[in-house]
Structures are given as C-alpha cells and as structure tokens.
Amino acid sequence: MREPREDLRKPGARFDRPSASGRRRNIPGGAHESGVALVLVLWVLVLLTTIAMSLVTTTRMETTLVGNIRGEREARALVDAGIEFQILQLLVNGESGDDAEWPADGEFRSWTFADRNIEIRAVPESARIDLNAASPELLAGLMGAIGLDERQALTLADRIVDWRDRDSDPRPDGAEDQDYNSSGLPYGAKDRKFETVGELQQVLGVDRRIYLAAAPALTVHSRRRTVNPIYASRLVLEAIPGMNGEDVESYLETRSEYTAQDSVLSLPESAEKRYMRAGKGGVYRISARVAFAEGSVSTGEVVMTRSSNNKRGYKMLESNYIPLGIGDSSTAVRSDQVE
C-alpha cells in the first residue's frame, strides 16, 4: 500500500532536489545567503561612516582655513593702517615733529583703529649703519659688537668693502672674485653697492648666525657714513669705535635729557665723534604691530622717504611683513624691496 504523498502546496512543505546519486539532500533555508547579506550590510555601514567622518574632517579643515585667511587679512589691514597713520603724521609734522603727539623717536605708541589697539613707531634711518657708506672701522666695530673677535671683525669689514667697491683689488683681509671661486662659490664679489641688507649673506664668511645678529643695526637707505646717536640702538652704539659697555650704558640712561642738536656733545670723551652726526636725514623706518587675544601677533615695517615727485608725498623704499604668529618676531619672513 502506497504512503500518502506530501502535499507540496501546504505551508512549510519543502522540495529537496535529488543529488547525483539519486538521494535527496536538505538545504538549510538560505541561512548562508543571509549571513553574507549581513556582512555586506556591515561593510556598507563602515564605508558610509568613514565617508561621513572624512566629510566632517574636511569641512572643519576648510572652515579653519577660511578663518585663518580672514584673520590674516584683518591683521594685515590693521598693520597697514597703523603704518599709513604714522606716515601721515610725519608728512604733517615734518622734520621738527619731536614735540608732536607722534614723534619719530623710536618709541612705540598705541593707536586705536576699528576697535583694535595698534602699536606704531617711527625712527630715523640715520640711526642705523649704512652698508654702502660706513667706513671699515665702523663695520668692524659692528662685527665686534655682535661677538666676533678682532681678527674676524677686521676680515669681514674688509670683505664687505670689497663687495661694494668697484675695483678688483682685495683689501688686506678682503675677498675678490678669486677668493670666492677658490671657496667653491658660483659668484664673485659684486663690485657694486648693496641693494638690500639681506645681500650681506652672500659676502664670503658671513653665515646665517652673523647675518641675523648684525642685520638689526644695518640699512642701505641712510646714505651716511655716520650714525645719529640720539636714536641709535644699543647695538649701533656699541659698534662706534671708542665706545665700551659702560659708556653705552651711561649714555642710554641720560640720552633722553638731550636734544638731537647736542646729543653728540653728551657722548663719552672716549667715543670717536667722526662716526656720529645729528640730523634725521628724511628717511624713516615705520613699524606697526597688532596683538590678538589668543596670543598671536602681526608685525609690519616699511622704510620711506619724502618725495615731491609722488602724489602721495612719499616714496616707499622697503616693505617687510610678518604674518600672524605666536609672540613677537624680529625677522620678517617676507621682504619686498620697493623700487
């Protein structure tokens, strides 16, 4: 008697495909396919999460970048405003502006603009040592003031003079083309004037350390063999032949009591007066700096001179700007020589 056949139409009824041997095998209801699908779903979720995190990070970076650019532009605008304001005061007050509210005496003073405090100052460029006009003795004095021994100081002074003079005859401790060639340098002495203070780094024997130490005392714009001591920095005063540390200290303590006309007379007897001369010279170095709440500082500096050939009334000779950074800095990262 036949057994009743299973009704394949009933719910739960299964059909097993016969194997090659003719026997039927059981297939476990698609469990394998379900597991693969679950893994795929998890991988998709991980991928989507990674993409989302990447988008968030990119957005944050772009937002920060935009904020930094805006902050940098604001800082630059404030620095430029301070510089232009100080230049205006010089043009209005002229050479005899020492009694004005914004004298060119090298002291920082606060000025408020757009609800920001900007510190500005002006100082005659005659307070610096001119690389193109200074005597070898004054240049050697500067090299000694930054810590070089007498032999090194005299050597570098002669090499600076050989760089700027037009002949090819080396000074006793100087250097001309053959000396540069034998040192492996692809250039020789320029035999023309320095165009920038930064060019000093090309002089044979002047390394980065020497340059950074001497640069704050140097200029190429005063065109004077002398320096104006009433506005000169400590470093410049120490470079003057005959001035020692005690003399400089004493002079700095009493300098504010003297006017520009009698400042040279107030110097110690040991100082050689031929290296000093009063008078501002009409060329000024203008500085401005802005500090922000988070501790960052932006600084700018220009060198300008009055000019009747310019509708603005002045000519820009040099421009330096230090982008936003933490704390103050004495070294500009960008220097534009203005023709």
Tab-separated table of C-alpha atoms in Angstrom:
chain	number	residue	atom	x	y	z
A	1	MET	CA	0.000	0.000	0.000
A	2	ARG	CA	1.462	3.445	-1.002
A	3	GLU	CA	2.272	6.043	1.564
A	4	PRO	CA	0.402	9.296	1.069
A	5	ARG	CA	2.428	11.873	-0.903
A	6	GLU	CA	3.248	15.086	0.859
A	7	ASP	CA	1.169	17.937	-0.395
A	8	LEU	CA	3.648	20.411	-1.758
A	9	ARG	CA	1.062	23.123	-1.622
A	10	LYS	CA	0.901	23.034	2.165
A	11	PRO	CA	2.688	25.748	4.076
A	12	GLY	CA	6.170	24.638	5.197
A	13	ALA	CA	6.376	21.935	2.562
A	14	ARG	CA	9.905	21.569	1.131
A	15	PHE	CA	11.229	20.093	-2.056
A	16	ASP	CA	14.669	18.539	-1.981
A	17	ARG	CA	16.492	18.354	-5.264
A	18	PRO	CA	17.895	14.868	-5.850
A	19	SER	CA	21.639	14.560	-5.758
A	20	ALA	CA	23.739	12.849	-8.411
A	21	SER	CA	23.422	9.549	-6.511
A	22	GLY	CA	19.688	9.777	-6.607
A	23	ARG	CA	19.421	10.665	-2.921
A	24	ARG	CA	17.755	13.821	-1.768
A	25	ARG	CA	19.729	16.363	0.385
A	26	ASN	CA	18.433	19.062	2.693
A	27	ILE	CA	19.195	22.823	2.060
A	28	PRO	CA	19.065	24.839	5.326
A	29	GLY	CA	16.542	27.527	4.357
A	30	GLY	CA	19.000	30.180	2.859
A	31	ALA	CA	20.989	30.700	6.113
A	32	HIS	CA	24.248	31.058	4.170
A	33	GLU	CA	22.847	33.790	1.932
A	34	SER	CA	21.516	35.651	4.998
A	35	GLY	CA	24.967	35.664	6.633
A	36	VAL	CA	26.635	37.050	3.518
A	37	ALA	CA	23.999	39.768	3.273
A	38	LEU	CA	24.591	40.747	6.905
A	39	VAL	CA	28.351	41.065	6.349
A	40	LEU	CA	27.742	43.200	3.277
A	41	VAL	CA	25.410	45.468	5.224
A	42	LEU	CA	28.020	45.887	7.960
A	43	TRP	CA	30.698	46.746	5.404
A	44	VAL	CA	28.401	49.312	3.801
A	45	LEU	CA	27.772	50.869	7.218
A	46	VAL	CA	31.512	51.062	7.891
A	47	LEU	CA	32.097	52.630	4.483
A	48	LEU	CA	29.352	55.193	4.986
A	49	THR	CA	30.676	56.033	8.448
A	50	THR	CA	34.185	56.530	7.062
A	51	ILE	CA	32.887	58.788	4.297
A	52	ALA	CA	30.858	60.812	6.798
A	53	MET	CA	33.850	61.260	9.124
A	54	SER	CA	36.016	62.289	6.182
A	55	LEU	CA	33.459	64.888	5.116
A	56	VAL	CA	33.251	66.265	8.659
A	57	THR	CA	37.052	66.494	8.909
A	58	THR	CA	37.329	68.162	5.511
A	59	THR	CA	34.606	70.646	6.416
A	60	ARG	CA	36.332	71.502	9.662
A	61	MET	CA	39.665	71.982	7.899
A	62	GLU	CA	38.095	74.208	5.279
A	63	THR	CA	36.337	76.239	7.962
A	64	THR	CA	39.609	76.654	9.865
A	65	LEU	CA	41.445	77.614	6.685
A	66	VAL	CA	38.858	80.233	5.799
A	67	GLY	CA	39.046	81.573	9.359
A	68	ASN	CA	42.835	81.772	9.172
A	69	ILE	CA	42.714	83.602	5.855
A	70	ARG	CA	40.206	86.093	7.215
A	71	GLY	CA	42.289	86.589	10.350
A	72	GLU	CA	45.452	87.102	8.311
A	73	ARG	CA	43.774	89.646	6.055
A	74	GLU	CA	42.373	91.523	9.037
A	75	ALA	CA	45.796	91.574	10.707
A	76	ARG	CA	47.490	92.813	7.544
A	77	ALA	CA	44.883	95.529	7.082
A	78	LEU	CA	45.349	96.744	10.676
A	79	VAL	CA	49.139	96.770	10.344
A	80	ASP	CA	48.903	98.699	7.063
A	81	ALA	CA	46.506	101.187	8.662
A	82	GLY	CA	48.931	101.819	11.517
A	83	ILE	CA	51.835	102.358	9.135
A	84	GLU	CA	49.864	104.746	6.938
A	85	PHE	CA	48.731	106.718	10.000
A	86	GLN	CA	52.302	107.140	11.243
A	87	ILE	CA	53.477	108.185	7.781
A	88	LEU	CA	50.722	110.801	7.697
A	89	GLN	CA	51.951	112.217	11.000
A	90	LEU	CA	55.478	112.513	9.607
A	91	LEU	CA	54.249	114.286	6.493
A	92	VAL	CA	52.169	116.707	8.558
A	93	ASN	CA	54.739	117.434	11.273
A	94	GLY	CA	57.883	117.420	9.156
A	95	GLU	CA	61.438	117.253	10.473
A	96	SER	CA	60.578	119.350	13.542
A	97	GLY	CA	57.899	116.990	14.770
A	98	ASP	CA	59.562	115.966	18.048
A	99	ASP	CA	57.003	117.896	20.062
A	100	ALA	CA	54.083	116.396	18.182
A	101	GLU	CA	51.913	113.612	19.511
A	102	TRP	CA	53.548	111.056	17.213
A	103	PRO	CA	57.267	111.957	17.104
A	104	ALA	CA	59.816	109.908	15.196
A	105	ASP	CA	61.771	108.910	18.283
A	106	GLY	CA	61.665	105.109	18.050
A	107	GLU	CA	59.124	104.657	20.863
A	108	PHE	CA	56.004	102.526	20.313
A	109	ARG	CA	52.730	104.349	20.940
A	110	SER	CA	49.184	102.988	20.957
A	111	TRP	CA	46.622	103.995	18.359
A	112	THR	CA	43.053	102.695	18.208
A	113	PHE	CA	41.515	101.848	14.868
A	114	ALA	CA	38.416	99.719	14.144
A	115	ASP	CA	38.233	98.922	17.882
A	116	ARG	CA	41.722	97.410	17.739
A	117	ASN	CA	44.838	98.607	19.544
A	118	ILE	CA	47.739	99.128	17.142
A	119	GLU	CA	51.239	99.965	18.342
A	120	ILE	CA	53.167	102.198	15.946
A	121	ARG	CA	56.530	103.936	15.879
A	122	ALA	CA	58.896	105.809	13.597
A	123	VAL	CA	62.653	106.184	13.824
A	124	PRO	CA	65.104	107.946	11.501
A	125	GLU	CA	67.024	105.532	9.299
A	126	SER	CA	70.119	107.574	10.116
A	127	ALA	CA	70.177	105.685	13.415
A	128	ARG	CA	71.480	102.629	11.535
A	129	ILE	CA	74.811	101.805	9.915
A	130	ASP	CA	74.704	102.070	6.127
A	131	LEU	CA	76.325	99.061	4.430
A	132	ASN	CA	77.252	101.148	1.398
A	133	ALA	CA	78.662	104.219	3.160
A	134	ALA	CA	80.086	103.125	6.523
A	135	SER	CA	83.840	103.060	6.989
A	136	PRO	CA	85.681	99.765	7.515
A	137	GLU	CA	86.288	100.797	11.134
A	138	LEU	CA	82.598	101.238	11.846
A	139	LEU	CA	81.767	97.946	10.127
A	140	ALA	CA	84.471	96.188	12.132
A	141	GLY	CA	83.055	97.758	15.279
A	142	LEU	CA	79.662	96.245	14.488
A	143	MET	CA	81.163	92.809	13.916
A	144	GLY	CA	82.934	93.093	17.239
A	145	ALA	CA	79.714	94.220	18.929
A	146	ILE	CA	77.926	91.022	17.858
A	147	GLY	CA	80.649	88.895	19.430
A	148	LEU	CA	83.316	88.247	16.781
A	149	ASP	CA	86.965	88.503	17.753
A	150	GLU	CA	89.126	91.309	16.384
A	151	ARG	CA	90.629	89.224	13.564
A	152	GLN	CA	87.220	88.046	12.341
A	153	ALA	CA	85.755	91.541	12.640
A	154	LEU	CA	88.502	93.153	10.553
A	155	THR	CA	88.298	90.395	7.944
A	156	LEU	CA	84.550	90.708	7.443
A	157	ALA	CA	84.750	94.506	7.346
A	158	ASP	CA	87.309	94.323	4.525
A	159	ARG	CA	85.217	91.749	2.664
A	160	ILE	CA	82.127	93.941	2.912
A	161	VAL	CA	84.067	96.861	1.428
A	162	ASP	CA	85.456	94.637	-1.351
A	163	TRP	CA	81.925	93.510	-2.173
A	164	ARG	CA	80.681	97.064	-2.681
A	165	ASP	CA	83.712	98.814	-4.230
A	166	ARG	CA	84.171	98.844	-7.996
A	167	ASP	CA	87.763	97.638	-8.197
A	168	SER	CA	89.088	94.086	-8.228
A	169	ASP	CA	91.940	94.705	-5.819
A	170	PRO	CA	91.375	92.944	-2.496
A	171	ARG	CA	91.883	94.817	0.754
A	172	PRO	CA	94.426	93.381	3.253
A	173	ASP	CA	91.876	90.944	4.701
A	174	GLY	CA	89.295	91.253	1.960
A	175	ALA	CA	88.000	88.969	-0.785
A	176	GLU	CA	87.576	89.397	-4.530
A	177	ASP	CA	86.449	87.023	-7.289
A	178	GLN	CA	89.332	84.576	-6.984
A	179	ASP	CA	88.671	84.117	-3.270
A	180	TYR	CA	85.017	83.315	-3.890
A	181	ASN	CA	85.946	80.884	-6.654
A	182	SER	CA	88.506	79.090	-4.513
A	183	SER	CA	85.858	78.763	-1.784
A	184	GLY	CA	83.566	76.957	-4.211
A	185	LEU	CA	81.043	79.778	-4.570
A	186	PRO	CA	79.455	80.220	-8.032
A	187	TYR	CA	79.812	84.006	-7.899
A	188	GLY	CA	82.433	86.614	-7.085
A	189	ALA	CA	82.450	89.987	-5.382
A	190	LYS	CA	79.617	92.123	-6.700
A	191	ASP	CA	81.735	95.306	-7.043
A	192	ARG	CA	78.576	97.369	-6.737
A	193	LYS	CA	76.502	98.718	-3.885
A	194	PHE	CA	74.366	96.513	-1.673
A	195	GLU	CA	70.754	96.654	-2.814
A	196	THR	CA	69.359	95.071	0.368
A	197	VAL	CA	70.689	94.225	3.806
A	198	GLY	CA	69.859	90.585	3.040
A	199	GLU	CA	72.554	90.648	0.359
A	200	LEU	CA	75.101	90.666	3.178
A	201	GLN	CA	74.619	86.894	3.416
A	202	GLN	CA	76.419	86.490	0.086
A	203	VAL	CA	79.630	88.052	1.388
A	204	LEU	CA	82.314	85.431	1.927
A	205	GLY	CA	82.408	84.398	5.595
A	206	VAL	CA	79.018	85.805	6.598
A	207	ASP	CA	76.880	82.900	7.791
A	208	ARG	CA	73.256	82.956	8.889
A	209	ARG	CA	74.161	83.497	12.541
A	210	ILE	CA	76.310	86.545	11.809
A	211	TYR	CA	73.686	87.987	9.474
A	212	LEU	CA	70.818	87.678	11.957
A	213	ALA	CA	72.913	89.285	14.693
A	214	ALA	CA	74.085	92.248	12.577
A	215	ALA	CA	71.005	92.947	10.415
A	216	PRO	CA	69.008	94.952	13.029
A	217	ALA	CA	71.785	97.566	13.041
A	218	LEU	CA	72.133	97.877	9.250
A	219	THR	CA	70.493	99.717	6.376
A	220	VAL	CA	71.102	100.577	2.723
A	221	HIS	CA	68.943	103.709	2.777
A	222	SER	CA	70.553	106.347	5.009
A	223	ARG	CA	73.499	107.009	2.630
A	224	ARG	CA	75.503	108.385	5.551
A	225	ARG	CA	78.973	107.491	6.755
A	226	THR	CA	77.853	108.390	10.259
A	227	VAL	CA	75.035	107.366	12.594
A	228	ASN	CA	72.629	109.526	14.571
A	229	PRO	CA	73.367	108.524	18.194
A	230	ILE	CA	70.244	110.077	19.729
A	231	TYR	CA	68.096	107.409	18.049
A	232	ALA	CA	70.649	104.610	17.657
A	233	SER	CA	70.065	101.217	19.266
A	234	ARG	CA	72.369	99.750	21.877
A	235	LEU	CA	73.977	97.553	19.205
A	236	VAL	CA	74.771	100.531	16.960
A	237	LEU	CA	76.226	102.484	19.877
A	238	GLU	CA	78.417	99.542	20.822
A	239	ALA	CA	79.718	99.459	17.235
A	240	ILE	CA	81.066	103.035	17.408
A	241	PRO	CA	84.849	102.893	17.840
A	242	GLY	CA	85.885	104.026	21.301
A	243	MET	CA	82.542	103.161	22.943
A	244	ASN	CA	82.690	100.469	25.615
A	245	GLY	CA	79.908	98.780	27.527
A	246	GLU	CA	79.953	101.207	30.456
A	247	ASP	CA	79.937	104.216	28.147
A	248	VAL	CA	76.940	102.876	26.255
A	249	GLU	CA	75.037	102.127	29.440
A	250	SER	CA	75.697	105.588	30.829
A	251	TYR	CA	74.698	107.257	27.567
A	252	LEU	CA	71.447	105.306	27.295
A	253	GLU	CA	70.482	106.407	30.808
A	254	THR	CA	70.988	110.106	30.085
A	255	ARG	CA	70.180	110.293	26.365
A	256	SER	CA	66.555	111.313	26.856
A	257	GLU	CA	67.690	114.537	28.532
A	258	TYR	CA	69.379	115.829	25.404
A	259	THR	CA	68.073	117.167	22.131
A	260	ALA	CA	69.127	115.966	18.721
A	261	GLN	CA	71.362	119.053	18.356
A	262	ASP	CA	73.526	118.493	21.440
A	263	SER	CA	73.335	114.683	21.670
A	264	VAL	CA	76.790	114.198	20.170
A	265	LEU	CA	78.314	116.528	22.763
A	266	SER	CA	76.824	114.389	25.543
A	267	LEU	CA	78.695	111.284	24.422
A	268	PRO	CA	81.656	109.992	26.434
A	269	GLU	CA	85.041	111.500	25.611
A	270	SER	CA	86.291	108.076	24.519
A	271	ALA	CA	83.794	107.906	21.639
A	272	GLU	CA	85.116	108.961	18.238
A	273	LYS	CA	82.833	111.803	17.136
A	274	ARG	CA	83.634	111.437	13.433
A	275	TYR	CA	81.331	108.419	13.277
A	276	MET	CA	78.342	110.361	14.646
A	277	ARG	CA	76.225	113.182	13.353
A	278	ALA	CA	72.873	114.602	14.414
A	279	GLY	CA	70.031	115.014	11.940
A	280	LYS	CA	67.315	112.675	10.776
A	281	GLY	CA	68.063	112.681	7.079
A	282	GLY	CA	64.487	112.472	5.801
A	283	VAL	CA	64.350	108.648	5.635
A	284	TYR	CA	62.290	106.823	8.256
A	285	ARG	CA	61.586	103.276	9.338
A	286	ILE	CA	57.924	102.867	10.309
A	287	SER	CA	56.747	99.869	12.344
A	288	ALA	CA	53.307	98.662	13.406
A	289	ARG	CA	52.208	95.612	15.382
A	290	VAL	CA	48.865	94.195	16.444
A	291	ALA	CA	48.330	91.653	19.229
A	292	PHE	CA	45.254	89.415	19.361
A	293	ALA	CA	43.517	87.807	22.346
A	294	GLU	CA	44.745	84.294	21.527
A	295	GLY	CA	48.355	85.446	21.774
A	296	SER	CA	49.134	85.870	18.075
A	297	VAL	CA	50.950	88.959	16.826
A	298	SER	CA	51.193	90.522	13.379
A	299	THR	CA	54.000	92.962	12.544
A	300	GLY	CA	54.844	95.171	9.600
A	301	GLU	CA	57.693	97.544	8.794
A	302	VAL	CA	58.471	99.923	5.949
A	303	VAL	CA	61.219	102.355	5.054
A	304	MET	CA	60.008	105.553	3.407
A	305	THR	CA	61.262	108.957	2.353
A	306	ARG	CA	59.524	112.155	1.424
A	307	SER	CA	59.148	112.670	-2.300
A	308	SER	CA	57.846	115.699	-4.166
A	309	ASN	CA	57.642	113.603	-7.326
A	310	ASN	CA	54.968	111.370	-5.851
A	311	LYS	CA	51.361	112.469	-5.431
A	312	ARG	CA	51.281	110.712	-2.060
A	313	GLY	CA	54.160	112.873	-0.882
A	314	TYR	CA	56.429	109.965	-0.047
A	315	LYS	CA	58.235	107.049	-1.643
A	316	MET	CA	58.363	103.520	-0.235
A	317	LEU	CA	61.890	102.091	-0.230
A	318	GLU	CA	61.364	98.805	1.564
A	319	SER	CA	58.468	96.780	2.970
A	320	ASN	CA	58.522	93.850	5.392
A	321	TYR	CA	55.552	91.968	6.809
A	322	ILE	CA	55.476	89.186	9.397
A	323	PRO	CA	52.293	87.061	9.166
A	324	LEU	CA	50.284	86.133	12.224
A	325	GLY	CA	52.276	84.084	14.689
A	326	ILE	CA	52.504	83.361	18.389
A	327	GLY	CA	54.565	86.009	20.108
A	328	ASP	CA	56.657	88.717	18.509
A	329	SER	CA	59.342	88.205	15.927
A	330	SER	CA	62.299	90.237	14.785
A	331	THR	CA	62.797	88.519	11.472
A	332	ALA	CA	60.454	89.142	8.601
A	333	VAL	CA	59.542	86.140	6.529
A	334	ARG	CA	58.870	88.246	3.502
A	335	SER	CA	60.826	91.291	2.434
A	336	ASP	CA	59.865	93.357	-0.594
A	337	GLN	CA	62.440	95.799	-1.911
A	338	VAL	CA	60.478	98.647	-3.437
A	339	GLU	CA	61.977	100.472	-6.375
